[in-house]
Amino acid sequence: MTERTQGAFARPGVSPTNDLADLADGFARAWESRPDERHERWFTFADHPIRIRVAGAGLAGDVFRAFSHLEREPDGSAPALTVDLWDEGETGVGVEGVAPSGDLNDHGETYASDDGFVVVTARPQTRTALHRVERRLIGWVADHGRLTQYELGRPLHSELMLWHKDRGVQAIHAGLVARDGQGVLFGGPGGSGKSTTALTCLKAGFEYMADDYVALEARPDGAYDGHSLFCSTHLEPDHLQKFPYLRPHAIPGRLPREDKSLVLLSDVLPNGLSRKARIRAVALPRVVDAERPSVRPATTIEALLRLAPSSLILLPYAGVAAGEFEKLSTFLENIPKYWLELGRSMDEIPDRIGEILERHT
Amino acid sequence: MKPETRLGPNTADVAAKVIDGEAIIMNLANGLYFSMDEVGSAVWEMVEAGFSLGEMSDRLQARYDADRETIAGDVNRIARQLLDEGLVVETEADAPLHDGPGGDGGRGTYAAPTLNRYDDMADLLALDPPMPGLGALPE
């Protein structure tokens, strides 16, 4: 399989490099002119130090909350990525030609420079430019109060996936929980039970990394680590009813089409969140007609059929490189795999996950 | 299709893998994905190796206890399905790229190859089209 070229991203009449320069100028002006709105924190993404600076207190609060479990103290290390964001509404600083656009859908448009180094993503309320070589991400937000639930729960999602991919870390559609740093990864399409499993395990005392997106890293010794990206979960109304401990923290959608509730788990069980785990097994949740959950072995092809489509087809950037499919296949060929058949009772799900871990740690 | 027709994976849009005698084939352009079991996975490996349809039939006849006419008909049918789904393209090559899949030495029980089609990702993909991949950064 060949990877598509940057040409597929080309958009006549636009210059990603100029957009990057304009956004950099805008951020510099916002940062300089509004010292009262400056906020800076450091985070750990896939073991790398990341610095995020935000001009605008409201925007800073929204962005930092989704990554709060990944926060770290600066230790003098150079950042592997610098993220600079500002809110035009809060700072009063705009950029000529950059304005909210009702023509874009929530996922926006992405275009890249001819060399592929600069990638611009335009969404209705935001515009970002990532320089993949300089490892700098700059973003404008029109009004943080109009960000979608998706943007609040998973800020800079596609941009961070590309950054991870450039570091050899594959963002996949999966959940991950652990005990003592030893993890079970949950794979499957939406509605298969990843969130149910992960959130039930979180409540039972497991370390929680994710219920939807995990950054998968192959270690030189052949082991695999799973890194957390966001501390958010998005739940359908009936799904939320299954988790009374989350209901007080549910944030309803702001837009009519947002029927899910967003829960930032750092608000609920901050001590239950973790940055990463060594992956010891894969479980493939699926709902069956049974009372109690059970576990049985799965084949590599079954696991690939559950994990690969939603990981590779739907995730931005990750889907078209042959290497990504090959990496996921290699991972699944080299790790124990199980079907996790979810019955009507959720109570014993953590027991089944614990049993899998006991077999493989 | 003619026995001398050669197919190759549609590398622009398709990712595929054969593991333990089963194949998974993903069309990343439209979100459809497919699986094929033993005989089908052997066909896919021969597609990747650049076999002609006639050469595929020869190889399958040597490996399985089925008559030539049945096998050739099945190969033609599955090749047409792969083409219709955009998973393969016709090539101009005049010889295989390599020897293709090896057999286990015995003659297995033949089962007509089936292309299992999954469309649960396609609707989601229509709502959220994938972004083309970006090239690797220079070292």
XYZ file of C-alpha atoms in Angstrom:
500
model
C 0.000 0.000 0.000
C 1.272 3.445 -0.776
C 0.700 6.534 1.279
C -1.095 9.380 -0.380
C 0.969 12.423 -1.031
C 0.694 15.852 0.379
C -0.820 16.759 -2.963
C -4.078 15.317 -1.753
C -4.061 18.072 0.833
C -3.229 20.847 -1.553
C -5.744 23.646 -1.702
C -5.403 26.237 -4.409
C -5.162 29.815 -3.303
C -4.209 29.180 0.291
C -0.805 29.157 1.887
C -0.443 27.100 5.035
C 2.945 28.686 5.645
C 1.434 32.175 5.508
C -1.429 31.021 7.731
C 1.104 29.774 10.253
C 2.920 33.107 10.210
C -0.341 35.017 10.624
C -1.404 32.834 13.541
C 2.016 33.161 15.157
C 1.759 36.937 14.866
C -1.736 36.866 16.336
C -0.674 34.789 19.297
C 2.351 37.015 19.930
C 0.150 40.099 19.986
C -2.387 38.480 22.303
C 0.336 37.217 24.621
C 2.099 40.562 24.773
C -0.902 42.815 24.987
C -2.804 40.874 27.651
C -0.390 39.774 30.379
C -3.402 39.428 32.659
C -4.693 36.625 30.420
C -1.478 34.585 30.214
C -1.607 30.958 31.337
C 1.134 28.369 30.919
C 1.309 24.737 31.947
C 3.346 21.670 31.093
C 2.025 18.219 30.305
C 3.348 14.782 29.439
C 2.170 13.291 26.157
C 3.556 9.829 25.383
C 6.458 10.442 27.786
C 7.348 13.748 26.088
C 7.185 17.162 27.782
C 4.701 19.522 26.162
C 4.270 23.211 26.943
C 0.881 24.799 26.460
C 0.465 28.569 26.638
C -2.968 30.082 26.439
C -3.976 33.728 26.236
C -7.462 33.792 27.724
C -8.508 32.488 31.131
C -11.682 30.764 29.961
C -9.981 29.008 27.077
C -7.105 28.004 29.340
C -9.533 26.424 31.772
C -11.238 24.442 29.012
C -8.013 23.187 27.438
C -6.130 22.403 30.640
C -9.028 20.459 32.150
C -9.027 17.804 29.428
C -5.318 17.186 29.990
C -5.172 17.773 33.728
C -4.153 14.170 34.514
C -1.113 14.624 32.268
C 0.152 17.791 33.956
C 3.769 17.978 35.074
C 6.138 20.506 36.519
C 8.629 22.068 34.098
C 12.054 20.528 34.704
C 14.178 22.463 32.253
C 13.609 19.966 29.425
C 12.989 21.393 26.006
C 9.375 20.842 24.979
C 8.752 18.189 22.354
C 5.806 20.314 21.290
C 4.916 23.914 22.028
C 1.232 24.720 21.882
C 0.231 28.394 21.766
C -3.469 29.264 21.770
C -5.464 32.398 22.205
C -9.106 33.373 22.488
C -10.084 36.378 20.408
C -13.138 37.071 22.520
C -11.133 37.214 25.721
C -8.101 39.070 24.434
C -9.619 41.253 21.759
C -6.889 40.185 19.341
C -7.859 38.864 15.941
C -6.193 38.057 12.639
C -7.255 39.541 9.335
C -9.101 36.972 7.257
C -9.634 34.587 10.155
C -13.217 34.476 11.378
C -15.827 31.964 12.522
C -17.150 29.980 9.592
C -20.573 28.423 9.410
C -19.573 26.688 6.188
C -17.364 24.174 7.955
C -18.598 21.048 9.725
C -17.319 20.293 13.211
C -14.356 18.355 11.893
C -13.356 21.175 9.619
C -10.942 21.198 6.738
C -7.278 20.394 6.712
C -4.666 21.455 4.213
C -0.900 21.231 4.143
C 2.098 22.941 2.638
C 3.683 21.290 -0.402
C 6.368 19.684 1.724
C 3.750 18.448 4.199
C 5.496 20.161 7.103
C 2.809 22.730 7.893
C -0.722 21.464 8.445
C -3.600 23.893 8.916
C -6.950 22.809 10.331
C -9.917 25.151 10.044
C -13.022 24.466 12.109
C -16.084 26.676 12.683
C -14.648 28.427 15.757
C -10.949 27.639 15.493
C -7.950 27.712 13.187
C -4.731 25.871 14.006
C -1.391 25.468 12.274
C 1.021 22.686 13.197
C 4.631 22.877 12.062
C 5.631 19.226 12.221
C 9.371 19.855 12.009
C 9.558 22.846 14.325
C 7.134 21.036 16.645
C 4.995 24.074 17.182
C 1.221 24.267 17.195
C -0.516 27.627 17.132
C -4.221 28.115 17.360
C -6.855 30.827 17.267
C -10.210 30.388 18.968
C -13.012 32.816 18.225
C -14.902 32.266 21.467
C -14.216 29.377 23.810
C -17.831 29.531 24.932
C -18.866 28.263 21.493
C -16.542 25.283 21.276
C -18.269 21.982 20.638
C -18.503 19.279 23.254
C -16.063 17.295 21.175
C -13.551 20.155 21.223
C -13.927 20.534 24.988
C -13.465 16.844 25.672
C -10.705 16.242 23.157
C -8.952 19.518 22.450
C -6.675 19.554 19.416
C -7.557 15.951 18.711
C -6.451 15.592 15.108
C -3.417 17.822 15.572
C -2.182 15.748 18.498
C -2.757 12.516 16.609
C -0.523 13.748 13.837
C 2.100 14.824 16.342
C 1.968 11.374 17.974
C 2.169 9.684 14.596
C 5.294 11.682 13.779
C 6.834 10.312 16.998
C 5.983 6.718 15.991
C 3.097 6.515 18.447
C -0.172 5.300 16.984
C -3.438 6.762 18.271
C -6.056 4.033 18.121
C -9.745 3.745 18.913
C -9.568 1.829 22.177
C -9.914 2.003 25.933
C -7.281 1.141 28.504
C -7.292 0.385 32.227
C -4.591 -1.049 34.448
C -3.584 -2.342 37.815
C -0.148 -1.410 39.092
C 0.748 -0.175 35.625
C -0.214 -3.446 33.903
C -2.978 -2.802 31.411
C -5.760 -4.367 29.395
C -6.670 -2.574 26.186
C -10.293 -2.636 24.984
C -10.925 -2.643 21.271
C -14.118 -2.389 19.311
C -16.381 -0.050 17.431
C -18.657 2.485 19.081
C -21.332 0.846 21.201
C -19.351 -2.334 21.755
C -18.849 -1.678 25.460
C -15.451 0.010 25.717
C -16.755 2.851 27.856
C -18.889 0.572 30.001
C -15.893 -1.622 30.702
C -13.435 1.191 31.336
C -15.765 3.227 33.551
C -16.829 0.196 35.555
C -13.192 -0.665 36.123
C -12.388 2.926 37.106
C -15.077 2.802 39.780
C -13.686 -0.537 40.987
C -10.258 0.953 41.595
C -8.425 0.285 38.352
C -6.156 2.927 36.879
C -7.936 4.589 33.959
C -6.188 5.777 30.840
C -8.979 5.973 28.281
C -12.323 4.696 27.092
C -12.046 5.841 23.491
C -8.570 6.856 22.333
C -5.208 5.424 23.314
C -1.739 6.275 22.054
C -0.047 2.944 21.357
C 3.728 2.796 21.484
C 5.905 -0.196 20.596
C 8.913 -0.392 22.900
C 12.325 -1.528 21.670
C 12.047 -4.695 23.781
C 8.862 -5.744 21.987
C 6.516 -4.650 24.754
C 3.731 -2.133 24.187
C 2.776 0.905 26.238
C -0.569 2.629 26.061
C -0.616 6.360 26.780
C -3.566 8.412 27.872
C -4.619 11.364 25.742
C -7.717 12.869 27.318
C -9.515 12.451 30.629
C -12.936 12.862 29.072
C -15.774 10.524 28.263
C -18.844 11.207 26.129
C -21.953 9.302 27.160
C -25.384 8.855 25.630
C -28.242 9.686 28.031
C -29.175 6.048 28.671
C -25.535 5.151 29.070
C -25.058 7.865 31.671
C -27.891 6.370 33.705
C -25.768 3.262 34.233
C -23.164 5.301 36.072
C -24.761 7.196 38.950
C -21.352 8.311 40.179
C -20.823 10.284 36.962
C -24.225 11.961 36.724
C -23.476 14.945 38.972
C -20.489 15.777 36.767
C -22.188 15.450 33.392
C -21.866 18.493 31.161
C -24.742 18.684 28.685
C -24.130 19.650 25.093
C -24.335 23.318 24.181
C -25.530 22.738 20.651
C -28.838 21.115 19.667
C -27.080 18.236 17.902
C -24.979 17.401 20.959
C -27.110 14.783 22.673
C -24.293 13.200 24.655
C -23.024 14.339 28.014
C -19.391 15.162 28.524
C -17.757 14.060 31.759
C -14.247 15.145 32.644
C -13.087 12.312 34.842
C -10.509 14.480 36.542
C -13.522 16.123 38.204
C -14.796 12.770 39.449
C -11.963 10.441 40.419
C -8.725 12.340 39.799
C -6.661 9.779 41.665
C -7.974 7.028 39.422
C -6.451 8.520 36.280
C -3.076 7.472 35.002
C -0.767 8.490 32.180
C 0.272 5.136 30.818
C 0.382 1.379 31.288
C 2.234 -1.590 29.901
C -0.322 -3.456 27.803
C -0.536 -7.140 28.780
C -3.653 -8.212 26.904
C -6.419 -7.051 24.609
C -10.087 -7.548 25.437
C -12.802 -7.174 22.827
C -16.035 -6.189 24.557
C -19.330 -7.108 22.979
C -22.823 -7.241 24.410
C -24.364 -10.721 24.491
C -27.556 -12.208 25.842
C -26.240 -13.409 29.182
C -26.533 -12.456 32.810
C -22.869 -12.302 33.733
C -19.767 -11.232 31.823
C -17.409 -13.902 30.573
C -14.092 -14.174 28.800
C -12.869 -16.486 26.054
C -9.884 -16.410 23.707
C -10.039 -14.446 20.462
C -7.969 -14.863 17.320
C -5.723 -12.227 15.851
C -8.009 -11.761 12.872
C -11.017 -11.313 15.161
C -9.132 -8.675 17.100
C -7.995 -6.963 13.926
C -11.549 -6.898 12.608
C -12.698 -5.244 15.854
C -9.868 -2.766 16.236
C -8.583 -1.853 12.817
C -11.642 -0.434 11.039
C -12.552 2.215 13.580
C -8.907 2.894 14.410
C -7.683 3.251 10.859
C -10.703 4.364 8.872
C -12.139 7.002 11.180
C -9.128 8.510 12.862
C -7.752 11.549 11.133
C -4.343 11.088 9.498
C -3.815 7.626 10.944
C -5.820 5.724 8.415
C -4.029 5.682 5.150
C -0.489 4.675 5.865
C 0.298 1.033 5.266
C 2.648 1.224 8.185
C -0.188 2.004 10.583
C -2.123 -1.111 9.580
C 1.007 -3.220 9.735
C 1.884 -1.865 13.175
C -1.549 -2.656 14.526
C -1.408 -6.157 13.035
C 1.984 -6.800 14.567
C 0.760 -5.606 17.952
C -2.232 -7.930 17.849
C -0.187 -10.903 16.678
C 2.041 -10.545 19.694
C -0.384 -10.018 22.535
C -2.991 -12.240 24.223
C -6.501 -11.492 23.036
C -9.917 -12.238 24.503
C -13.539 -11.681 23.817
C -15.118 -9.929 26.772
C -18.761 -10.883 26.548
C -20.797 -8.386 28.503
C -23.987 -9.645 30.064
C -26.738 -7.698 31.757
C -24.852 -7.396 35.037
C -21.912 -5.005 35.035
C -20.792 -5.889 38.537
C -18.355 -8.612 37.580
C -16.675 -6.850 34.671
C -13.724 -5.716 36.810
C -13.320 -9.302 38.054
C -12.983 -10.579 34.486
C -10.422 -7.901 33.661
C -8.550 -8.742 36.840
C -8.497 -12.403 35.842
C -7.026 -11.553 32.449
C -4.298 -9.537 34.128
C -3.527 -12.332 36.563
C -2.940 -14.678 33.635
C -0.509 -12.372 31.885
C 1.461 -10.506 34.532
C -12.413 -12.316 -17.167
C -9.702 -14.084 -19.124
C -7.392 -16.618 -17.465
C -4.380 -14.455 -18.313
C -5.830 -11.437 -16.459
C -3.592 -10.304 -13.624
C -4.786 -8.313 -10.669
C -2.957 -6.389 -7.978
C -4.084 -4.732 -4.747
C -5.466 -1.226 -5.166
C -2.625 0.176 -3.136
C -3.935 3.748 -3.191
C -6.941 2.903 -1.056
C -6.531 -0.571 0.371
C -4.714 -2.098 3.319
C -4.746 -5.858 3.777
C -3.250 -8.552 5.902
C -3.346 -12.354 5.896
C -2.997 -13.970 9.297
C -3.409 -17.642 10.108
C -5.184 -18.368 6.850
C -7.632 -15.489 7.041
C -7.490 -12.198 5.224
C -8.726 -8.790 6.289
C -8.950 -6.168 3.569
C -9.868 -2.570 4.282
C -10.954 -0.010 1.737
C -9.886 3.157 3.482
C -11.534 5.343 0.870
C -15.101 4.248 1.555
C -14.945 2.604 4.965
C -15.930 -0.860 3.791
C -13.884 -3.770 5.033
C -13.803 -7.426 4.168
C -12.602 -10.786 5.330
C -11.909 -14.015 3.500
C -11.206 -17.417 4.976
C -8.783 -20.093 3.855
C -9.250 -20.378 0.085
C -10.119 -16.707 -0.200
C -7.035 -15.691 1.716
C -4.928 -17.828 -0.625
C -6.510 -15.989 -3.550
C -5.638 -12.673 -1.930
C -2.033 -13.748 -1.403
C -1.863 -14.709 -5.070
C -3.319 -11.321 -6.024
C -0.530 -9.703 -4.021
C 1.969 -11.973 -5.787
C 0.672 -10.917 -9.205
C -0.706 -14.277 -10.341
C -2.996 -14.455 -13.333
C -6.437 -15.947 -12.785
C -5.335 -19.076 -14.614
C -2.248 -19.412 -12.443
C -4.427 -19.012 -9.346
C -6.646 -21.828 -10.490
C -3.603 -24.022 -11.176
C -2.245 -23.398 -7.716
C -5.575 -24.005 -5.997
C -6.157 -27.192 -7.965
C -2.818 -28.505 -6.759
C -3.750 -27.742 -3.166
C -7.385 -28.727 -2.956
C -9.592 -31.670 -3.885
C -11.843 -29.886 -6.338
C -12.190 -30.012 -10.095
C -10.668 -27.412 -12.340
C -13.953 -26.048 -13.631
C -15.296 -25.367 -10.148
C -12.109 -23.689 -9.040
C -11.775 -21.554 -12.172
C -15.388 -20.432 -11.830
C -14.875 -19.489 -8.193
C -11.645 -17.633 -8.948
C -13.383 -15.684 -11.681
C -16.294 -14.831 -9.406
C -14.164 -13.707 -6.473
C -11.875 -11.701 -8.775
C -14.900 -9.889 -10.149
C -16.099 -9.125 -6.619
C -12.698 -7.790 -5.627
C -12.683 -5.574 -8.703
C -16.241 -4.366 -8.113
C -15.375 -3.431 -4.525
C -12.347 -1.475 -5.668
C -9.970 -3.700 -3.750
C -7.884 -4.700 -6.755
C -6.919 -3.308 -10.117
C -5.959 -5.034 -13.340
C -2.231 -4.906 -13.993
C -0.124 -4.983 -17.126
C 2.455 -7.369 -15.695
C 3.235 -10.509 -17.699
C 4.572 -12.661 -14.862
C 4.089 -13.068 -11.109
C 6.144 -10.906 -8.801
C 7.102 -13.913 -6.689
C 6.114 -17.513 -5.977
C 3.094 -16.625 -3.870
C 1.751 -18.634 -0.971
C 3.181 -22.060 -0.296
C 1.033 -25.086 0.425
C 1.270 -27.439 3.364
C 2.083 -30.357 1.094
C -1.294 -32.068 1.413
C -4.525 -31.643 -0.478
C -7.067 -29.841 1.673
C -10.822 -29.861 1.558
C -12.029 -27.209 -0.825
C -14.566 -24.577 0.184
C -15.616 -21.921 -2.270
C -13.984 -18.587 -1.391
C -16.311 -16.004 0.091
C -15.771 -12.264 0.390
C -17.418 -11.225 3.666
C -18.371 -7.564 3.519
C -18.755 -5.241 6.525
C -20.328 -1.821 6.108
C -20.727 -0.629 9.693
C -17.948 1.941 9.262
C -19.186 3.296 5.952
C -22.034 5.397 7.360
C -19.736 6.939 9.931
C -17.160 7.611 7.277
C -19.714 9.490 5.208
C -20.241 11.842 8.145
C -16.578 12.165 8.948
C -14.420 11.666 5.865
C -10.831 10.656 6.541
C -8.062 13.071 5.925
C -5.419 11.890 3.511
C -2.199 10.723 5.053
C 0.792 12.946 5.271
C 4.231 11.803 4.308
C 6.792 10.849 6.876
C 9.012 13.576 8.180
C 12.656 13.538 7.111
C 14.997 11.861 9.570
